[in-house]
CSV table of C-alpha atoms in Angstrom, one decimal:
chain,number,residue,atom,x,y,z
A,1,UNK,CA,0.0,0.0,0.0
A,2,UNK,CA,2.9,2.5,0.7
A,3,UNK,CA,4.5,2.0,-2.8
A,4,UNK,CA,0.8,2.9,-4.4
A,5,UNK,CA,0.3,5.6,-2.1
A,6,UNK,CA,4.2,7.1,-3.0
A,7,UNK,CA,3.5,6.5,-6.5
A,8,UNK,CA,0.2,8.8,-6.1
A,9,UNK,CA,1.8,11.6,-4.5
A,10,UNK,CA,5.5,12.0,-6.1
A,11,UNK,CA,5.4,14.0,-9.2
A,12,UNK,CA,8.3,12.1,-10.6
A,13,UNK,CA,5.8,9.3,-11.2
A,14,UNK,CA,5.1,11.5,-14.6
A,15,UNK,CA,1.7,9.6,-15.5
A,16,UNK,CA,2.4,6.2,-14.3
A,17,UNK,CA,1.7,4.1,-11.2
A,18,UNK,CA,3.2,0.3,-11.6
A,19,UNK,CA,1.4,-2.2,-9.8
A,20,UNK,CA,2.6,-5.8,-9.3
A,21,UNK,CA,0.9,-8.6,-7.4
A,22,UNK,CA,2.6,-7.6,-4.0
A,23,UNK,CA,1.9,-3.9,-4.2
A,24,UNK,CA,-2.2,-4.3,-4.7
A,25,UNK,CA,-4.5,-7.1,-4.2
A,26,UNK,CA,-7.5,-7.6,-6.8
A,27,UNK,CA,-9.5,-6.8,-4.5
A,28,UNK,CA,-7.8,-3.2,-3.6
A,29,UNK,CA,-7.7,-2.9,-6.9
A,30,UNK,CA,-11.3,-2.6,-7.3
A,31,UNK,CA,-11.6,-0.3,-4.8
A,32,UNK,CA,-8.8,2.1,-6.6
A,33,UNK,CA,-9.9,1.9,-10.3
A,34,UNK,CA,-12.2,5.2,-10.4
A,35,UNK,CA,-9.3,6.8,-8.2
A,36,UNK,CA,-6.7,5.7,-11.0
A,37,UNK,CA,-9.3,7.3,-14.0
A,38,UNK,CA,-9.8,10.5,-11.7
A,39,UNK,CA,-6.3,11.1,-11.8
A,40,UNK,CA,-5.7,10.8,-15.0
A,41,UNK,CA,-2.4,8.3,-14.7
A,42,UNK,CA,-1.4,5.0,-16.8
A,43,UNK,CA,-1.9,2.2,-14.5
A,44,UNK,CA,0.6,-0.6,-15.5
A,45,UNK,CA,-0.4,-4.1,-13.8
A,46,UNK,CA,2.0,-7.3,-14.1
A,47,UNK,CA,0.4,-9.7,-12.6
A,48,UNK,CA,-0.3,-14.1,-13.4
A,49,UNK,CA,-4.3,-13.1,-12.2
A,50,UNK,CA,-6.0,-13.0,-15.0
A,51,UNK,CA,-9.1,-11.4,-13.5
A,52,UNK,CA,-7.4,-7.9,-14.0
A,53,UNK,CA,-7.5,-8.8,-17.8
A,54,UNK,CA,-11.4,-7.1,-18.0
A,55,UNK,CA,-10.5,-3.8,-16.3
A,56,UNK,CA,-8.0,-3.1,-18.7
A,57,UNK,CA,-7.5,-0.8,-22.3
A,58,UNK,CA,-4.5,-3.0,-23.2
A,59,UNK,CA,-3.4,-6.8,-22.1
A,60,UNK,CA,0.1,-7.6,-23.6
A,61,UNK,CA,1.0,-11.6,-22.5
A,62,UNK,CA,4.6,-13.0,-22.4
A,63,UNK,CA,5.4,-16.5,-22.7
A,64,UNK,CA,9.2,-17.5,-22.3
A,65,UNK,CA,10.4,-13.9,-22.0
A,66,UNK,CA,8.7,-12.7,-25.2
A,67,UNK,CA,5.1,-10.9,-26.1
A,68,UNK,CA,2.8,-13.4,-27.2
A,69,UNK,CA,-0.3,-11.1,-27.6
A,70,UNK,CA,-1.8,-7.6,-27.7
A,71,UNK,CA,-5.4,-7.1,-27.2
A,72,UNK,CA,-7.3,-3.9,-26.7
């Protein structure tokens, strides 16, 4: 929660907040996504939990190192 909160306040953050699967649970996340649209950042989430998949504009998938797939 502290590394979400820093990314919210620091201005070197310049737009993005990186999430992994340590930093937010799902079920934060839920809570957070109007607060992420209000504030008009990129939200990047790496994460194996697929349910995240719906909420966003862009999944990109690796397999072995490499991107598999884009889909909007």
């Amino acid at each position: 929660m502290l590394k979400l909160l820093t990314g919210l306040y620091y201005p070197q953050a310049r737009g993005q907040i990186m999430l992994d699967n340590q930093t937010i649970t799902y079920e934060n996340y839920q809570s957070y996504r109007e607060l992420f649209s209000a504030i008009n950042k990129t939200v990047i989430a790496v994460s194996h939990d697929d349910r995240y998949f719906d909420a966003a504009d862009r999944v990109i998938t690796m397999e072995e190192g490499h991107m598999k797939e884009i889909r909007k």
